Coordinates of C-alpha atoms in Angstrom, one line a residue:
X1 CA 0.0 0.0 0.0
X2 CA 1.0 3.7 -1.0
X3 CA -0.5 6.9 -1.4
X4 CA 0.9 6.6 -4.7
X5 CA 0.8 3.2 -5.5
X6 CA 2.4 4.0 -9.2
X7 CA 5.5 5.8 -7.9
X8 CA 5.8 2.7 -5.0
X9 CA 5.8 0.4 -8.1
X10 CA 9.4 1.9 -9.3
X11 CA 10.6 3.9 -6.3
X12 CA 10.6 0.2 -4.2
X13 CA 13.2 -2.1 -5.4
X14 CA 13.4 -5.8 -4.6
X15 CA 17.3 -6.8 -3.5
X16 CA 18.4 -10.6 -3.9
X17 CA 21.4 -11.4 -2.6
X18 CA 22.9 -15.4 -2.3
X19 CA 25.8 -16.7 -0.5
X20 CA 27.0 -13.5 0.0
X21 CA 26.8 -12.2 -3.5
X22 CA 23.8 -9.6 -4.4
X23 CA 22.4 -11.3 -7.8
X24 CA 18.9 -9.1 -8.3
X25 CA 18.3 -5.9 -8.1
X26 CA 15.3 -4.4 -9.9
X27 CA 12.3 -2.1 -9.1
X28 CA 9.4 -4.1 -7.5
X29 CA 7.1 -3.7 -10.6
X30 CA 9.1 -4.2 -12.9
X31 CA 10.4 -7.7 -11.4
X32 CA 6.8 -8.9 -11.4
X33 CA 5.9 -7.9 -15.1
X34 CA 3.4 -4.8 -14.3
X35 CA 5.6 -2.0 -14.5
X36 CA 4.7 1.1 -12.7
X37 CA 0.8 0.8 -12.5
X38 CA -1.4 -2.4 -11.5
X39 CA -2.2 -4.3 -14.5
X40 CA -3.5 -8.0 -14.0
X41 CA -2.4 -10.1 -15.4
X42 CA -0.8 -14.0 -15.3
X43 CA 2.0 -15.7 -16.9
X44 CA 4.0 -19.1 -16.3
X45 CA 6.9 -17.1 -13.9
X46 CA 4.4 -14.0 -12.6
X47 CA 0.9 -13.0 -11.7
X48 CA -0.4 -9.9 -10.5
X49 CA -3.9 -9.8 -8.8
X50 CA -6.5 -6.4 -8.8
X51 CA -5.6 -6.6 -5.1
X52 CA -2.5 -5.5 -5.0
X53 CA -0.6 -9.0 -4.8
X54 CA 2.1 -9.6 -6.9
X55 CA 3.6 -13.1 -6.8
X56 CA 6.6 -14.8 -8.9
X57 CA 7.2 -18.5 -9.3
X58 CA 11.0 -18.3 -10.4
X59 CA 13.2 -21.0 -8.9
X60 CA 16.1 -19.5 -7.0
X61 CA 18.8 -21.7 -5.7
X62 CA 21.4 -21.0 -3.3
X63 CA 23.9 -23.0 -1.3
X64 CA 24.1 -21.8 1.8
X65 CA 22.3 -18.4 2.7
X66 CA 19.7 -16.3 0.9
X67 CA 18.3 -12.7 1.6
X68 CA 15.4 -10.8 0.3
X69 CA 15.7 -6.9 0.9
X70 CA 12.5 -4.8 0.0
X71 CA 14.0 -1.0 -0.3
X72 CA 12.1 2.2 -0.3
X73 CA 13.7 4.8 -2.3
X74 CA 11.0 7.1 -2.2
X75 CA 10.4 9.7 0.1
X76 CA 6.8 8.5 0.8
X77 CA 5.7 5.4 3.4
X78 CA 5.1 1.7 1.6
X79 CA 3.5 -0.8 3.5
X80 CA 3.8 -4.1 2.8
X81 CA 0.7 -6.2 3.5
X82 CA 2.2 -9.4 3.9
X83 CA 5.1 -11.2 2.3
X84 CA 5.4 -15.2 1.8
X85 CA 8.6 -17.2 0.4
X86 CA 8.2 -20.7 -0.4
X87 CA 11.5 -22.4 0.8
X88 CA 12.6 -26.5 0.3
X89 CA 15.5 -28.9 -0.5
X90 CA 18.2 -28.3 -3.3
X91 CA 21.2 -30.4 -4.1
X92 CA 23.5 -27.6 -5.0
X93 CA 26.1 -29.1 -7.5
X94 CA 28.8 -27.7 -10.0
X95 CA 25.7 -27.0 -12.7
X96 CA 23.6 -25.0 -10.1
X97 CA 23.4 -21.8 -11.1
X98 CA 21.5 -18.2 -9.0
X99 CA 18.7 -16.8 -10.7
X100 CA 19.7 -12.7 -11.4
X101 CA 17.4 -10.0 -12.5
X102 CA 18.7 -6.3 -13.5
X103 CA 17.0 -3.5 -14.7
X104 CA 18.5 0.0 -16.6
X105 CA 15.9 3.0 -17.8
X106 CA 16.4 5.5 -20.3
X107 CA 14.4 8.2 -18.4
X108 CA 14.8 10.2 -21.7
X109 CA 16.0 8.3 -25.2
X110 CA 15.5 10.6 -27.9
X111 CA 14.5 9.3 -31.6
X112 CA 14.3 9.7 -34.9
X113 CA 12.4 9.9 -37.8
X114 CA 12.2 7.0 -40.1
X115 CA 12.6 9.2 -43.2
X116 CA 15.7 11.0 -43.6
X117 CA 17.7 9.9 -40.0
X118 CA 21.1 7.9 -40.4
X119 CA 19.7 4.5 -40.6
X120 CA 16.0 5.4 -40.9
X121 CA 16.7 6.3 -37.3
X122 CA 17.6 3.1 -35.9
X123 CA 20.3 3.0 -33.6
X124 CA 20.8 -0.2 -30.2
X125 CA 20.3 0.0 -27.2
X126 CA 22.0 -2.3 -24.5
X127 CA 20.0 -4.3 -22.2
X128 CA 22.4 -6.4 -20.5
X129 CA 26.0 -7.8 -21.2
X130 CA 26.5 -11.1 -18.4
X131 CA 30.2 -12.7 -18.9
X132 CA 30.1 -16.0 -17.5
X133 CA 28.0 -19.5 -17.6
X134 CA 24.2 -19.3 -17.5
X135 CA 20.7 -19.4 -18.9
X136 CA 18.7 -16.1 -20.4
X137 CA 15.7 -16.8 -19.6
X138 CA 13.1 -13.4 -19.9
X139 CA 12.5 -9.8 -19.8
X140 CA 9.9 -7.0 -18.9
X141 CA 9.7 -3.7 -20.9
X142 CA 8.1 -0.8 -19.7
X143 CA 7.9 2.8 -21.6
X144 CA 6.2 5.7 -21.9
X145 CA 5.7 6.8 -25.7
X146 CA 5.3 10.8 -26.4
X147 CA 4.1 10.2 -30.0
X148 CA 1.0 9.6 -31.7
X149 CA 2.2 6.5 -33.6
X150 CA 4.3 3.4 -32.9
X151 CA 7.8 3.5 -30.9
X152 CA 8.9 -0.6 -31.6
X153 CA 10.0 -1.1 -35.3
X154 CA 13.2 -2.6 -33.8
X155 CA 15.1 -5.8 -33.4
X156 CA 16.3 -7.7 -31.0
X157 CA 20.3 -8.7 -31.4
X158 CA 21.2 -11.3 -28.8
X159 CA 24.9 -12.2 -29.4
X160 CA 25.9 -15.6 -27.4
X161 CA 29.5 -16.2 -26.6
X162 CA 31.1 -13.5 -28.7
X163 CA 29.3 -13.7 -31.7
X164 CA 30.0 -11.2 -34.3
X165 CA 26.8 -10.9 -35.4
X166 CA 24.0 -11.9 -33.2
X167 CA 22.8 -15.7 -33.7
X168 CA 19.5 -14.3 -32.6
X169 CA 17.7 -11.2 -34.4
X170 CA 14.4 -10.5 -34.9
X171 CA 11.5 -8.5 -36.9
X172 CA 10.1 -6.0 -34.4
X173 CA 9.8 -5.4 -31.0
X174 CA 6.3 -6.0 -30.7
X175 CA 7.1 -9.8 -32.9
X176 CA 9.7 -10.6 -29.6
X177 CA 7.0 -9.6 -27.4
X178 CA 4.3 -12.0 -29.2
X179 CA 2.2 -9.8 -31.0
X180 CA 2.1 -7.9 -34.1
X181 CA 1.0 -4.7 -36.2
X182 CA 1.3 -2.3 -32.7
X183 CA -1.8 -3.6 -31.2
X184 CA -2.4 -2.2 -27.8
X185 CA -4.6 -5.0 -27.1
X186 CA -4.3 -6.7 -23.3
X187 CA -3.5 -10.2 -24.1
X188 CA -1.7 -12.5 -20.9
X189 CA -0.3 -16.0 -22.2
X190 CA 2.5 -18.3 -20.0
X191 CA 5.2 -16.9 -21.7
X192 CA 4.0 -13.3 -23.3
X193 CA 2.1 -10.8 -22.1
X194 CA 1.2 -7.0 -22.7
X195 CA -0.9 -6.2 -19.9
X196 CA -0.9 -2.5 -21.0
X197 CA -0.5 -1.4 -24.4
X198 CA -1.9 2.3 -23.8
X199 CA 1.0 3.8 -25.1
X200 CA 1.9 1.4 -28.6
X201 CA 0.1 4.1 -31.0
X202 CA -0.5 7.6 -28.8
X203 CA 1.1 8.9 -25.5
X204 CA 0.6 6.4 -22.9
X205 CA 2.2 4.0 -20.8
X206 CA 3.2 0.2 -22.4
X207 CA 4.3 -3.1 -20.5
X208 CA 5.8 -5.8 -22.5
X209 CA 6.9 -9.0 -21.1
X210 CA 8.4 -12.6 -22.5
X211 CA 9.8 -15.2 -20.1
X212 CA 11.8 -18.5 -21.7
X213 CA 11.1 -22.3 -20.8
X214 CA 12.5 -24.2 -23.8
X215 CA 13.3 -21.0 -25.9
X216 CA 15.7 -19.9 -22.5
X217 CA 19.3 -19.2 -24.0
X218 CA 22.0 -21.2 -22.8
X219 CA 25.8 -19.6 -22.9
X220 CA 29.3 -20.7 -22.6
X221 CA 30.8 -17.4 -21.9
X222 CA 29.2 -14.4 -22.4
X223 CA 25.5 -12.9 -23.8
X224 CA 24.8 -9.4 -24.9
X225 CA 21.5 -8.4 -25.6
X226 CA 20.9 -5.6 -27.6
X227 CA 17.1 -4.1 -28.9
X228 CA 17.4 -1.9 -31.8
X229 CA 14.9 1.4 -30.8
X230 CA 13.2 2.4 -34.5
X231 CA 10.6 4.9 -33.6
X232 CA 8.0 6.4 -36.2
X233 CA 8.6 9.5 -34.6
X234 CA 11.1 12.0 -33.6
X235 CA 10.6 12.4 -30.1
X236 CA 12.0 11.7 -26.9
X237 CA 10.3 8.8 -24.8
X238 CA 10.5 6.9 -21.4
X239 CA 12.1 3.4 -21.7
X240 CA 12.9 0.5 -19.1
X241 CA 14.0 -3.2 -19.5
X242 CA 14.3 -5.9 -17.0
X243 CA 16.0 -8.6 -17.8
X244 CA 16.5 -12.2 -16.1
X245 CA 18.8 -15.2 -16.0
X246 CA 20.6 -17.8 -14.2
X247 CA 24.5 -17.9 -13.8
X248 CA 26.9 -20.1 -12.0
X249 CA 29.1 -18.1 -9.4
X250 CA 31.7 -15.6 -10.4
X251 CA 29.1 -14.1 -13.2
X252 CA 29.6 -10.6 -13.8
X253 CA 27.5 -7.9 -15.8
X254 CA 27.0 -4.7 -16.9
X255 CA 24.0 -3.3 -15.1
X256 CA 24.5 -1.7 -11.9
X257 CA 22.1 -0.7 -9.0
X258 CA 20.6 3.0 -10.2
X259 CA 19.2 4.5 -7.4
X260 CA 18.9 7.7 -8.9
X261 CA 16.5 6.4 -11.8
X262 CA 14.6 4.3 -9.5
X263 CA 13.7 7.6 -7.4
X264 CA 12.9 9.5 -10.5
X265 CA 9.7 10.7 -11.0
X266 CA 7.2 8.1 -12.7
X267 CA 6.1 10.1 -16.3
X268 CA 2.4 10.0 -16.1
X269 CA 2.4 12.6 -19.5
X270 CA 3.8 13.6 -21.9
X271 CA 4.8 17.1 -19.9
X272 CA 6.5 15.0 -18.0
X273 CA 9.4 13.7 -20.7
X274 CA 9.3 16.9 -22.9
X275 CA 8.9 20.0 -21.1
X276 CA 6.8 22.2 -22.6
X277 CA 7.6 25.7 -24.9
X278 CA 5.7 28.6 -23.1
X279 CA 5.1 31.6 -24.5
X280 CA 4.9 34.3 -22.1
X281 CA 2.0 36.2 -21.5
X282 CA -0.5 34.2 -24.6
X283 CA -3.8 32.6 -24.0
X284 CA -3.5 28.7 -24.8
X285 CA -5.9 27.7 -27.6
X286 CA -6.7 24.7 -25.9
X287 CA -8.3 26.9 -22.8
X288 CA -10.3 29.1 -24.9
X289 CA -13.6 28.7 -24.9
X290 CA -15.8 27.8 -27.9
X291 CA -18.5 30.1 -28.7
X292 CA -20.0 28.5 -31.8
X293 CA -19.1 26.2 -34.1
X294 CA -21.2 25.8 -37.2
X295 CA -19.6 22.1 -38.4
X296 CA -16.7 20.0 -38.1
X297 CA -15.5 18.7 -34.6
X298 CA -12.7 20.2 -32.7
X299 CA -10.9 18.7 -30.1
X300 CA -7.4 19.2 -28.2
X301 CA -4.3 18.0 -30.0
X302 CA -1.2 17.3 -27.9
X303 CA 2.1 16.7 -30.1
X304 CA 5.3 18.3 -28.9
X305 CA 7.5 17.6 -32.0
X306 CA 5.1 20.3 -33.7
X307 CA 7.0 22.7 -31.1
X308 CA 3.4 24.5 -30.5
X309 CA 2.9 26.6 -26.5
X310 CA 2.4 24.0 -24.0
X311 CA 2.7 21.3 -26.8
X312 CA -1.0 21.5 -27.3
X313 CA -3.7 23.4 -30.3
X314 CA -6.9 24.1 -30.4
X315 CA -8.0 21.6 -33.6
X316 CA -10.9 22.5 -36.0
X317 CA -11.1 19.7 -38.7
X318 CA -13.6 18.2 -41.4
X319 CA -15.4 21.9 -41.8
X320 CA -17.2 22.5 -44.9
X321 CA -16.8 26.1 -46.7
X322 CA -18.5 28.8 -45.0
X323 CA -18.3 27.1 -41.7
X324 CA -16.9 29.1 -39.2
X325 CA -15.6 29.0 -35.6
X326 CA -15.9 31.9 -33.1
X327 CA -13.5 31.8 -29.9
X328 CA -13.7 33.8 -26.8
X329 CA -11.4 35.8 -24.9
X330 CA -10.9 37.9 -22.2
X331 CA -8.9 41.2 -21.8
X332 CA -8.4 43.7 -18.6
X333 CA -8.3 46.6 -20.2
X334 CA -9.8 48.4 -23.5
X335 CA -7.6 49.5 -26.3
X336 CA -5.6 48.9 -29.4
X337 CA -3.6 45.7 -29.5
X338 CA -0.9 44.0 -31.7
X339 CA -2.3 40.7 -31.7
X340 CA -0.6 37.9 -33.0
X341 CA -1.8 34.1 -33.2
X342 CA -0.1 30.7 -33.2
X343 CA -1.2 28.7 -35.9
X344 CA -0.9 25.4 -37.7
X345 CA -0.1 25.2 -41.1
X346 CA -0.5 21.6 -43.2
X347 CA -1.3 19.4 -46.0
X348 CA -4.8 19.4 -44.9
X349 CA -5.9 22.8 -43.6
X350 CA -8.0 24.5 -45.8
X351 CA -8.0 28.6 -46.9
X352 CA -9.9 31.2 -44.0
X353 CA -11.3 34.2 -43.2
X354 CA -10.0 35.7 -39.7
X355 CA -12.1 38.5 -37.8
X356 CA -11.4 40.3 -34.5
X357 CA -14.8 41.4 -32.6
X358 CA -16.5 40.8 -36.1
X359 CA -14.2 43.2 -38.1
X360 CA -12.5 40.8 -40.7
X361 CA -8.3 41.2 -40.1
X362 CA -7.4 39.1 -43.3
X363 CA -9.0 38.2 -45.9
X364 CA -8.2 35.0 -47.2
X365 CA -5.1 33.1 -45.5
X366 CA -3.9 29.7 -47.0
X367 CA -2.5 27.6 -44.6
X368 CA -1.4 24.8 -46.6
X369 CA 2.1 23.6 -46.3
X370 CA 3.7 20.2 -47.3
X371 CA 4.4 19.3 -43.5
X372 CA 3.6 20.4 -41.0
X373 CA 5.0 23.7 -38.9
X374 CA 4.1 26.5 -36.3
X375 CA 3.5 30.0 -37.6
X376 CA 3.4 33.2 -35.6
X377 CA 0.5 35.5 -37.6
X378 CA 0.7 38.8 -36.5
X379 CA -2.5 40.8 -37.0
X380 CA -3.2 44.5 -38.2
X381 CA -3.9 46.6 -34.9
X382 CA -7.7 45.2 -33.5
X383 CA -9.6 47.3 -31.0
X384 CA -10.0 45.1 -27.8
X385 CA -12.5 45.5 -25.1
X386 CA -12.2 44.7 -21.0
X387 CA -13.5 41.4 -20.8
X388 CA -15.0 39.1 -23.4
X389 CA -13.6 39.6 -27.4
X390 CA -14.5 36.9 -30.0
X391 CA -12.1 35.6 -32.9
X392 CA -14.1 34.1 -35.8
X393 CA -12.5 31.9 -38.3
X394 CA -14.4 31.3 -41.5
X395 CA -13.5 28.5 -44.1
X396 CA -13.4 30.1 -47.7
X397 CA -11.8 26.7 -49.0
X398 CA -9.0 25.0 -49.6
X399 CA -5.6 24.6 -51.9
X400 CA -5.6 23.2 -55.2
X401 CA -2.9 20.6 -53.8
X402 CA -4.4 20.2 -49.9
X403 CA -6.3 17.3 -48.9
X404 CA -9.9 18.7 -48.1
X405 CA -10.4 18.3 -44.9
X406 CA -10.4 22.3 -44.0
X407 CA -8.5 22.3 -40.8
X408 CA -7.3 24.7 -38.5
X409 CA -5.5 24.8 -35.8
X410 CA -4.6 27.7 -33.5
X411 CA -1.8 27.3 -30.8
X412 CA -2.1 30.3 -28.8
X413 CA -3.3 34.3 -28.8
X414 CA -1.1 36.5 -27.3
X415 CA -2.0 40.2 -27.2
X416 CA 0.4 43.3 -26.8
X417 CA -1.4 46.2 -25.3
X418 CA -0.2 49.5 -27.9
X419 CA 1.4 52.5 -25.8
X420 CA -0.3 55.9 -26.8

């Protein structure tokens, strides 16, 4: 139990240490397969119940002595409920081996674009690099995605006992986890599971999972596992992997204790990852209020690569001609303003008519662009009154090479009282 629960879920870490020798080391939801919020869910090795209980069934042999530290990093209580090992005979031998578990987060990987990024924008990313004798045997991803599209186009690389090029590679991250085409659908099996795919095609949180039984990977000497992160987007995103195996004694590997990630802040949005572009002073379009809206929908758009104020627009789409949209604002005092708006130019905005307390400021703007970019549109001087004003936006059309959908989007008003 927590006051928040999610923030327990990576702020506690579960500590394993056998005959003397600290093996695991990995944030408590992430160990059992849910990252940082409650998902239920079952699988072969894991299950975690709507109550709170989170239970493994890895086998975890040890010689002489084992200990199981729980450890709050966080600066709030956690109370654990109750606990309960299951303990009984093991012939320890020269082939036992101690189960490990590690776990690394990128707290903020930046992509690329598929398009015109060295290597479409493909680059590896380690996991874990063990040198010694063991068994791979699973892994747990959790992320949280900033983009309105897919984040796993990449492979897995898993090079075994010094391989050059990696005896195991695969066709998507979402193939390795046991599903395919970016579902976010929940789906819990004994060896796969995605018990949240919020995050696999808008901003949202993801947890993968895949634990080995007669797919586990044995090595000699060494394993390095690499996944290859292929976003569709440029961005910058949350990512954490888990990963498991068993080793015989003397094992080393790369992934240290990070207390410092652990404690970080859990990203619950995207304002969390990217920090927002404020301009000073504007009126957000997303808190202005709608007056009236003769067709079309509009809705809130939150995109941060688009570089808009507060990474959020104000979004007016599938309007017919002559539709229009009329805003309100407020302003403290009365006079003549330079006024200028943050809008959205695109493929698929359409051609308008823009009026200021119902005295038209331009006639016709065209606000089709091949891609898609943030314009400042400063406004001839518009007489403002204390307290409401209304900005009308009238669709005349659209360009000859635009897709007809008529949108518009503004970003922000900002308005720059004139001295006399």
């Amino acid at each position: 139990e927590a006051d928040d629960l999610s923030q327990a879920l990576r702020s506690t870490v579960i500590k394993m240490t056998f005959d003397g020798t600290t093996t695991a080391w990995c944030p408590i939801g992430d160990f059992f397969g849910t990252g940082y919020h409650i998902r239920p869910h079952s699988t072969w090795y894991t299950k975690v119940s709507s109550d709170n209980t989170l239970s493994c069934y890895w086998i975890m042999p040890f010689k002489k002595q084992a200990k199981i530290d729980v450890l709050n990093l966080g600066s709030k209580p956690v109370k654990l409920i109750r606990g309960r090992i299951r303990s009984g005979p093991w012939e320890w031998d020269n082939r036992s081996c101690y189960f490990h578990a590690a776990w690394k987060q990128w707290a903020e990987v930046k992509t690329q674009s598929n398009e015109k990024a060295k290597d479409h924008g493909a680059f590896d990313l380690n996991w874990i690099t063990v040198k010694g004798r063991g068994t791979y045997v699973g892994d747990v991803l959790t992320l949280f995605n900033t983009a309105n599209t897919w984040w796993g186009e990449g492979d897995e690389k898993i090079y075994v006992d010094g391989e050059s090029f990696p005896s195991h590679i695969g066709t998507g991250t979402e193939d390795y986890y046991g599903y395919a085409w970016c579902k976010p659908n929940f789906f819990e099996s004994a060896f796969h599971a995605q018990p949240s795919g919020d995050g696999n095609l808008k901003p949202g949180f993801t947890v993968n999972s895949r634990y080995r039984s007669l797919d586990a990977i044995p090595f000699q000497k060494s394993i390095q596992f690499d996944m290859e992160m292929w976003h569709w987007a440029k961005t910058t995103m949350s990512y954490a992997p888990a990963t498991f195996w068993y080793a015989r004694g003397g094992a080393t590997w790369d992934v240290k204790p990070d207390e410092k990630e652990a404690k970080r802040s859990i990203p619950r949005s995207v304002d969390d990852i990217i920090k927002p572009r404020l301009v000073k002073n504007a009126i957000e379009g997303e808190t202005i209020k709608i007056a009236e809206r003769t067709g079309g929908v509009t809705e809130i758009q939150n995109i941060p690569r688009f570089g808009w104020s507060n990474n959020r627009q104000l979004w007016w789409r599938n309007a017919k001609e002559k539709d229009s949209l009329v805003l309100e604002f407020n302003i403290e005092q009365t006079g003549d303003y330079d006024v200028t708006l943050g809008i959205t130019k695109a493929v698929d905005y359409g051609i308008v008519q823009i009026a200021v307390n119902s005295e038209t400021k331009i006639d016709s703007l065209d606000l089709y662009n091949p891609s898609v970019i943030a314009v400042d549109l400063k406004l001839p001087v518009c007489r403002l009154n204390k307290g409401r004003n209304t900005l009308k936006v009238t669709v005349l059309g659209s360009n000859p090479a635009a897709v007809k959908s008529h949108m518009f989007g503004l970003d922000y008003i900002l308005a720059r009282k004139r001295k006399n």
